[in-house]
mmCIF file with all atom_site columns, C-alpha atoms in Angstrom:
data_model
loop_
_atom_site.group_PDB
_atom_site.id
_atom_site.type_symbol
_atom_site.label_atom_id
_atom_site.label_alt_id
_atom_site.label_comp_id
_atom_site.label_asym_id
_atom_site.label_entity_id
_atom_site.label_seq_id
_atom_site.pdbx_PDB_ins_code
_atom_site.Cartn_x
_atom_site.Cartn_y
_atom_site.Cartn_z
_atom_site.occupancy
_atom_site.B_iso_or_equiv
_atom_site.pdbx_formal_charge
_atom_site.auth_seq_id
_atom_site.auth_comp_id
_atom_site.auth_asym_id
_atom_site.auth_atom_id
_atom_site.pdbx_PDB_model_num
ATOM 1   C CA . UNK H 1 1   ? 27.954 -42.184 -9.799  1.00 54.00 ? 1   UNK H CA 1
ATOM 2   C CA . UNK H 1 2   ? 25.151 -40.538 -11.740 1.00 52.00 ? 2   UNK H CA 1
ATOM 3   C CA . UNK H 1 3   ? 22.748 -41.190 -8.839  1.00 52.00 ? 3   UNK H CA 1
ATOM 4   C CA . UNK H 1 4   ? 25.067 -39.425 -6.398  1.00 53.00 ? 4   UNK H CA 1
ATOM 5   C CA . UNK H 1 5   ? 25.379 -36.389 -8.661  1.00 42.00 ? 5   UNK H CA 1
ATOM 6   C CA . UNK H 1 6   ? 21.590 -36.354 -9.128  1.00 43.00 ? 6   UNK H CA 1
ATOM 7   C CA . UNK H 1 7   ? 20.968 -36.501 -5.355  1.00 47.00 ? 7   UNK H CA 1
ATOM 8   C CA . UNK H 1 8   ? 23.463 -33.710 -4.656  1.00 46.00 ? 8   UNK H CA 1
ATOM 9   C CA . UNK H 1 9   ? 21.877 -31.577 -7.377  1.00 43.00 ? 9   UNK H CA 1
ATOM 10  C CA . UNK H 1 10  ? 18.361 -32.157 -5.993  1.00 43.00 ? 10  UNK H CA 1
ATOM 11  C CA . UNK H 1 11  ? 19.425 -31.347 -2.437  1.00 48.00 ? 11  UNK H CA 1
ATOM 12  C CA . UNK H 1 12  ? 21.191 -28.192 -3.661  1.00 48.00 ? 12  UNK H CA 1
ATOM 13  C CA . UNK H 1 13  ? 18.132 -27.025 -5.549  1.00 46.00 ? 13  UNK H CA 1
ATOM 14  C CA . UNK H 1 14  ? 15.863 -27.598 -2.564  1.00 45.00 ? 14  UNK H CA 1
ATOM 15  C CA . UNK H 1 15  ? 18.301 -25.713 -0.335  1.00 45.00 ? 15  UNK H CA 1
ATOM 16  C CA . UNK H 1 16  ? 18.457 -22.776 -2.755  1.00 43.00 ? 16  UNK H CA 1
ATOM 17  C CA . UNK H 1 17  ? 14.685 -22.645 -3.014  1.00 42.00 ? 17  UNK H CA 1
ATOM 18  C CA . UNK H 1 18  ? 14.364 -22.591 0.768   1.00 40.00 ? 18  UNK H CA 1
ATOM 19  C CA . UNK H 1 19  ? 16.883 -19.773 0.992   1.00 40.00 ? 19  UNK H CA 1
ATOM 20  C CA . UNK H 1 20  ? 15.020 -17.736 -1.631  1.00 42.00 ? 20  UNK H CA 1
ATOM 21  C CA . UNK H 1 21  ? 11.683 -18.124 0.136   1.00 45.00 ? 21  UNK H CA 1
ATOM 22  C CA . UNK H 1 22  ? 13.064 -17.269 3.568   1.00 49.00 ? 22  UNK H CA 1
ATOM 23  C CA . UNK H 1 23  ? 14.631 -14.081 2.166   1.00 84.00 ? 23  UNK H CA 1
ATOM 24  C CA . UNK H 1 24  ? 11.201 -12.766 1.171   1.00 96.00 ? 24  UNK H CA 1
ATOM 25  C CA . UNK H 1 25  ? 9.314  -10.557 3.611   1.00 97.00 ? 25  UNK H CA 1
ATOM 26  C CA . UNK H 1 26  ? 5.854  -11.175 5.049   1.00 97.00 ? 26  UNK H CA 1
ATOM 27  C CA . UNK H 1 27  ? 3.105  -8.590  4.916   1.00 97.00 ? 27  UNK H CA 1
ATOM 28  C CA . UNK H 1 28  ? 1.787  -7.163  8.176   1.00 96.00 ? 28  UNK H CA 1
ATOM 29  C CA . UNK H 1 29  ? 4.724  -7.801  10.492  1.00 96.00 ? 29  UNK H CA 1
ATOM 30  C CA . UNK H 1 30  ? 5.343  -4.662  12.593  1.00 94.00 ? 30  UNK H CA 1
ATOM 31  C CA . UNK H 1 31  ? 9.158  -4.553  12.516  1.00 94.00 ? 31  UNK H CA 1
ATOM 32  C CA . UNK H 1 32  ? 10.177 -5.134  8.918   1.00 96.00 ? 32  UNK H CA 1
ATOM 33  C CA . UNK H 1 33  ? 13.350 -3.130  8.232   1.00 96.00 ? 33  UNK H CA 1
ATOM 34  C CA . UNK H 1 34  ? 14.269 -1.781  4.787   1.00 96.00 ? 34  UNK H CA 1
ATOM 35  C CA . UNK H 1 35  ? 17.292 0.292   3.729   1.00 96.00 ? 35  UNK H CA 1
ATOM 36  C CA . UNK H 1 36  ? 17.446 2.710   0.838   1.00 96.00 ? 36  UNK H CA 1
ATOM 37  C CA . UNK H 1 37  ? 17.471 6.291   -0.406  1.00 97.00 ? 37  UNK H CA 1
ATOM 38  C CA . UNK H 1 38  ? 14.456 8.531   0.231   1.00 97.00 ? 38  UNK H CA 1
ATOM 39  C CA . UNK H 1 39  ? 13.041 10.553  -2.668  1.00 97.00 ? 39  UNK H CA 1
ATOM 40  C CA . UNK H 1 40  ? 9.966  12.710  -3.150  1.00 96.00 ? 40  UNK H CA 1
ATOM 41  C CA . UNK H 1 41  ? 8.109  11.845  -6.368  1.00 95.00 ? 41  UNK H CA 1
ATOM 42  C CA . UNK H 1 42  ? 5.057  13.228  -8.114  1.00 91.00 ? 42  UNK H CA 1
ATOM 43  C CA . UNK H 1 43  ? 2.420  10.984  -9.694  1.00 91.00 ? 43  UNK H CA 1
ATOM 44  C CA . UNK H 1 44  ? -0.781 11.666  -11.578 1.00 91.00 ? 44  UNK H CA 1
ATOM 45  C CA . UNK H 1 45  ? -3.931 11.320  -9.480  1.00 90.00 ? 45  UNK H CA 1
ATOM 46  C CA . UNK H 1 46  ? -7.674 11.560  -10.107 1.00 91.00 ? 46  UNK H CA 1
ATOM 47  C CA . UNK H 1 47  ? -9.652 11.758  -12.154 1.00 90.00 ? 47  UNK H CA 1
ATOM 48  C CA . UNK H 1 48  ? -7.622 9.881   -14.813 1.00 86.00 ? 48  UNK H CA 1
ATOM 49  C CA . UNK H 1 49  ? -4.392 8.848   -13.020 1.00 88.00 ? 49  UNK H CA 1
ATOM 50  C CA . UNK H 1 50  ? -2.296 9.896   -16.024 1.00 88.00 ? 50  UNK H CA 1
ATOM 51  C CA . UNK H 1 51  ? -4.810 9.372   -18.813 1.00 91.00 ? 51  UNK H CA 1
ATOM 52  C CA . UNK H 1 52  ? -5.583 13.110  -18.863 1.00 89.00 ? 52  UNK H CA 1
ATOM 53  C CA . UNK H 1 53  ? -2.406 14.819  -17.633 1.00 91.00 ? 53  UNK H CA 1
ATOM 54  C CA . UNK H 1 54  ? -3.778 18.327  -18.205 1.00 92.00 ? 54  UNK H CA 1
ATOM 55  C CA . UNK H 1 55  ? -6.693 17.787  -15.830 1.00 91.00 ? 55  UNK H CA 1
ATOM 56  C CA . UNK H 1 56  ? -5.370 15.083  -13.484 1.00 90.00 ? 56  UNK H CA 1
ATOM 57  C CA . UNK H 1 57  ? -4.337 16.123  -9.997  1.00 92.00 ? 57  UNK H CA 1
ATOM 58  C CA . UNK H 1 58  ? -0.758 15.589  -8.853  1.00 93.00 ? 58  UNK H CA 1
ATOM 59  C CA . UNK H 1 59  ? 0.111  13.435  -5.853  1.00 93.00 ? 59  UNK H CA 1
ATOM 60  C CA . UNK H 1 60  ? 3.461  13.753  -4.083  1.00 94.00 ? 60  UNK H CA 1
ATOM 61  C CA . UNK H 1 61  ? 4.689  10.692  -2.256  1.00 95.00 ? 61  UNK H CA 1
ATOM 62  C CA . UNK H 1 62  ? 7.801  9.724   -0.354  1.00 96.00 ? 62  UNK H CA 1
ATOM 63  C CA . UNK H 1 63  ? 9.504  6.762   -2.024  1.00 98.00 ? 63  UNK H CA 1
ATOM 64  C CA . UNK H 1 64  ? 12.281 4.546   -0.675  1.00 97.00 ? 64  UNK H CA 1
ATOM 65  C CA . UNK H 1 65  ? 14.631 3.326   -3.439  1.00 98.00 ? 65  UNK H CA 1
ATOM 66  C CA . UNK H 1 66  ? 15.836 0.080   -1.929  1.00 97.00 ? 66  UNK H CA 1
ATOM 67  C CA . UNK H 1 67  ? 19.476 -0.882  -1.467  1.00 95.00 ? 67  UNK H CA 1
ATOM 68  C CA . UNK H 1 68  ? 18.563 -4.389  -2.643  1.00 95.00 ? 68  UNK H CA 1
ATOM 69  C CA . UNK H 1 69  ? 15.405 -5.659  -4.348  1.00 96.00 ? 69  UNK H CA 1
ATOM 70  C CA . UNK H 1 70  ? 12.532 -6.783  -2.153  1.00 97.00 ? 70  UNK H CA 1
ATOM 71  C CA . UNK H 1 71  ? 10.320 -9.814  -2.513  1.00 98.00 ? 71  UNK H CA 1
ATOM 72  C CA . UNK H 1 72  ? 7.192  -10.537 -0.495  1.00 98.00 ? 72  UNK H CA 1
ATOM 73  C CA . UNK H 1 73  ? 5.335  -13.724 0.335   1.00 97.00 ? 73  UNK H CA 1
ATOM 74  C CA . UNK H 1 74  ? 1.683  -13.999 -0.610  1.00 97.00 ? 74  UNK H CA 1
ATOM 75  C CA . UNK H 1 75  ? -0.867 -13.814 2.198   1.00 94.00 ? 75  UNK H CA 1
ATOM 76  C CA . UNK H 1 76  ? -4.587 -14.556 2.171   1.00 93.00 ? 76  UNK H CA 1
ATOM 77  C CA . UNK H 1 77  ? -5.429 -11.191 0.600   1.00 93.00 ? 77  UNK H CA 1
ATOM 78  C CA . UNK H 1 78  ? -2.102 -9.841  -0.682  1.00 97.00 ? 78  UNK H CA 1
ATOM 79  C CA . UNK H 1 79  ? -0.126 -11.228 -3.657  1.00 97.00 ? 79  UNK H CA 1
ATOM 80  C CA . UNK H 1 80  ? 3.545  -12.141 -3.699  1.00 97.00 ? 80  UNK H CA 1
ATOM 81  C CA . UNK H 1 81  ? 5.883  -9.663  -5.357  1.00 97.00 ? 81  UNK H CA 1
ATOM 82  C CA . UNK H 1 82  ? 9.396  -10.141 -6.734  1.00 97.00 ? 82  UNK H CA 1
ATOM 83  C CA . UNK H 1 83  ? 12.271 -7.747  -7.456  1.00 97.00 ? 83  UNK H CA 1
ATOM 84  C CA . UNK H 1 84  ? 10.677 -4.593  -6.065  1.00 98.00 ? 84  UNK H CA 1
ATOM 85  C CA . UNK H 1 85  ? 13.209 -1.759  -6.367  1.00 98.00 ? 85  UNK H CA 1
ATOM 86  C CA . UNK H 1 86  ? 11.142 0.839   -4.511  1.00 97.00 ? 86  UNK H CA 1
ATOM 87  C CA . UNK H 1 87  ? 8.363  1.108   -1.943  1.00 98.00 ? 87  UNK H CA 1
ATOM 88  C CA . UNK H 1 88  ? 6.134  3.962   -0.869  1.00 97.00 ? 88  UNK H CA 1
ATOM 89  C CA . UNK H 1 89  ? 6.700  5.218   2.677   1.00 97.00 ? 89  UNK H CA 1
ATOM 90  C CA . UNK H 1 90  ? 3.382  5.824   4.431   1.00 96.00 ? 90  UNK H CA 1
ATOM 91  C CA . UNK H 1 91  ? 4.003  7.975   7.501   1.00 96.00 ? 91  UNK H CA 1
ATOM 92  C CA . UNK H 1 92  ? 1.679  7.350   10.450  1.00 95.00 ? 92  UNK H CA 1
ATOM 93  C CA . UNK H 1 93  ? 0.953  9.458   13.530  1.00 93.00 ? 93  UNK H CA 1
ATOM 94  C CA . UNK H 1 94  ? 1.799  12.802  11.825  1.00 92.00 ? 94  UNK H CA 1
ATOM 95  C CA . UNK H 1 95  ? 5.371  11.647  11.140  1.00 94.00 ? 95  UNK H CA 1
ATOM 96  C CA . UNK H 1 96  ? 7.162  13.948  8.679   1.00 93.00 ? 96  UNK H CA 1
ATOM 97  C CA . UNK H 1 97  ? 9.639  12.392  6.273   1.00 94.00 ? 97  UNK H CA 1
ATOM 98  C CA . UNK H 1 98  ? 10.612 15.589  4.402   1.00 92.00 ? 98  UNK H CA 1
ATOM 99  C CA . UNK H 1 99  ? 13.938 15.955  6.244   1.00 94.00 ? 99  UNK H CA 1
ATOM 100 C CA . UNK H 1 100 ? 15.075 12.550  4.982   1.00 96.00 ? 100 UNK H CA 1
ATOM 101 C CA . UNK H 1 101 ? 14.707 13.238  1.244   1.00 96.00 ? 101 UNK H CA 1
ATOM 102 C CA . UNK H 1 102 ? 18.011 12.499  -0.505  1.00 96.00 ? 102 UNK H CA 1
ATOM 103 C CA . UNK H 1 103 ? 19.381 10.533  2.450   1.00 96.00 ? 103 UNK H CA 1
ATOM 104 C CA . UNK H 1 104 ? 20.143 6.861   2.926   1.00 96.00 ? 104 UNK H CA 1
ATOM 105 C CA . UNK H 1 105 ? 18.042 5.526   5.784   1.00 96.00 ? 105 UNK H CA 1
ATOM 106 C CA . UNK H 1 106 ? 16.750 2.395   7.454   1.00 96.00 ? 106 UNK H CA 1
ATOM 107 C CA . UNK H 1 107 ? 13.019 2.336   8.103   1.00 96.00 ? 107 UNK H CA 1
ATOM 108 C CA . UNK H 1 108 ? 10.967 -0.013  10.267  1.00 96.00 ? 108 UNK H CA 1
ATOM 109 C CA . UNK H 1 109 ? 7.333  -0.674  9.668   1.00 97.00 ? 109 UNK H CA 1
ATOM 110 C CA . UNK H 1 110 ? 4.630  -2.946  8.361   1.00 97.00 ? 110 UNK H CA 1
ATOM 111 C CA . UNK H 1 111 ? 4.478  -3.934  4.688   1.00 98.00 ? 111 UNK H CA 1
ATOM 112 C CA . UNK H 1 112 ? 1.208  -3.963  2.771   1.00 97.00 ? 112 UNK H CA 1
ATOM 113 C CA . UNK H 1 113 ? 0.265  -4.312  -0.886  1.00 98.00 ? 113 UNK H CA 1
ATOM 114 C CA . UNK H 1 114 ? -1.150 -1.508  -3.040  1.00 97.00 ? 114 UNK H CA 1
ATOM 115 C CA . UNK H 1 115 ? -4.941 -1.301  -2.715  1.00 95.00 ? 115 UNK H CA 1
ATOM 116 C CA . UNK H 1 116 ? -6.030 1.879   -4.489  1.00 92.00 ? 116 UNK H CA 1
ATOM 117 C CA . UNK H 1 117 ? -5.146 4.079   -7.444  1.00 89.00 ? 117 UNK H CA 1
ATOM 118 C CA . UNK H 1 118 ? -3.392 6.385   -4.976  1.00 92.00 ? 118 UNK H CA 1
ATOM 119 C CA . UNK H 1 119 ? -0.769 3.690   -4.361  1.00 94.00 ? 119 UNK H CA 1
ATOM 120 C CA . UNK H 1 120 ? 1.961  4.079   -6.994  1.00 94.00 ? 120 UNK H CA 1
ATOM 121 C CA . UNK H 1 121 ? 4.237  1.211   -5.963  1.00 97.00 ? 121 UNK H CA 1
ATOM 122 C CA . UNK H 1 122 ? 3.181  -2.423  -5.603  1.00 97.00 ? 122 UNK H CA 1
ATOM 123 C CA . UNK H 1 123 ? 4.462  -2.613  -2.024  1.00 98.00 ? 123 UNK H CA 1
ATOM 124 C CA . UNK H 1 124 ? 4.161  0.075   0.663   1.00 97.00 ? 124 UNK H CA 1
ATOM 125 C CA . UNK H 1 125 ? 5.445  0.291   4.226   1.00 98.00 ? 125 UNK H CA 1
ATOM 126 C CA . UNK H 1 126 ? 3.581  1.995   7.085   1.00 97.00 ? 126 UNK H CA 1
ATOM 127 C CA . UNK H 1 127 ? 6.201  3.852   9.153   1.00 96.00 ? 127 UNK H CA 1
ATOM 128 C CA . UNK H 1 128 ? 5.542  4.952   12.760  1.00 91.00 ? 128 UNK H CA 1
ATOM 129 C CA . UNK H 1 129 ? 8.955  6.317   13.766  1.00 91.00 ? 129 UNK H CA 1
ATOM 130 C CA . UNK H 1 130 ? 11.600 8.470   12.110  1.00 91.00 ? 130 UNK H CA 1
ATOM 131 C CA . UNK H 1 131 ? 13.970 6.643   9.749   1.00 92.00 ? 131 UNK H CA 1
ATOM 132 C CA . UNK H 1 132 ? 17.503 5.937   10.979  1.00 91.00 ? 132 UNK H CA 1
ATOM 133 C CA . UNK H 1 133 ? 20.218 7.593   8.849   1.00 89.00 ? 133 UNK H CA 1
ATOM 134 C CA . UNK H 1 134 ? 22.772 5.213   7.321   1.00 86.00 ? 134 UNK H CA 1
ATOM 135 C CA . UNK H 1 135 ? 26.135 5.775   5.671   1.00 79.00 ? 135 UNK H CA 1
ATOM 136 C CA . UNK H 1 136 ? 25.886 6.002   1.868   1.00 70.00 ? 136 UNK H CA 1
ATOM 137 C CA . UNK H 1 137 ? 28.052 2.866   1.579   1.00 59.00 ? 137 UNK H CA 1
ATOM 138 C CA . UNK H 1 138 ? 25.163 0.779   2.988   1.00 55.00 ? 138 UNK H CA 1
ATOM 139 C CA . UNK H 1 139 ? 23.206 1.305   -0.258  1.00 54.00 ? 139 UNK H CA 1
ATOM 140 C CA . UNK H 1 140 ? 25.482 -1.082  -2.147  1.00 47.00 ? 140 UNK H CA 1
#
């Protein structure tokens, strides 16, 4: 009896682990979709990135506060991340995201990991097309 319980427990754990891994996103795929609320946030920039607030520049970035936490799988040059509550939206091709501030949206793009001091979230998403508005209930 104990062997049967042990086998069921092991199979369950393996199944749960597989589900957790498959729920994580891969970097670099062109059509990753995320849902959340768009905000405009200000961060300290050079020269001290917050160490000298009186002299540091200010950087405004569009942030997506995610409806559910994001995890990413490690790649050759980008680390795995867990429980990311927000990502930076990086508009490409002169795309303006200002009209979406305060709105719940779905965005499609390609995830990448922070590379410079100008990146203020661990995970960013390069967005080529306008976000799709969503009902506020989809944030839950």
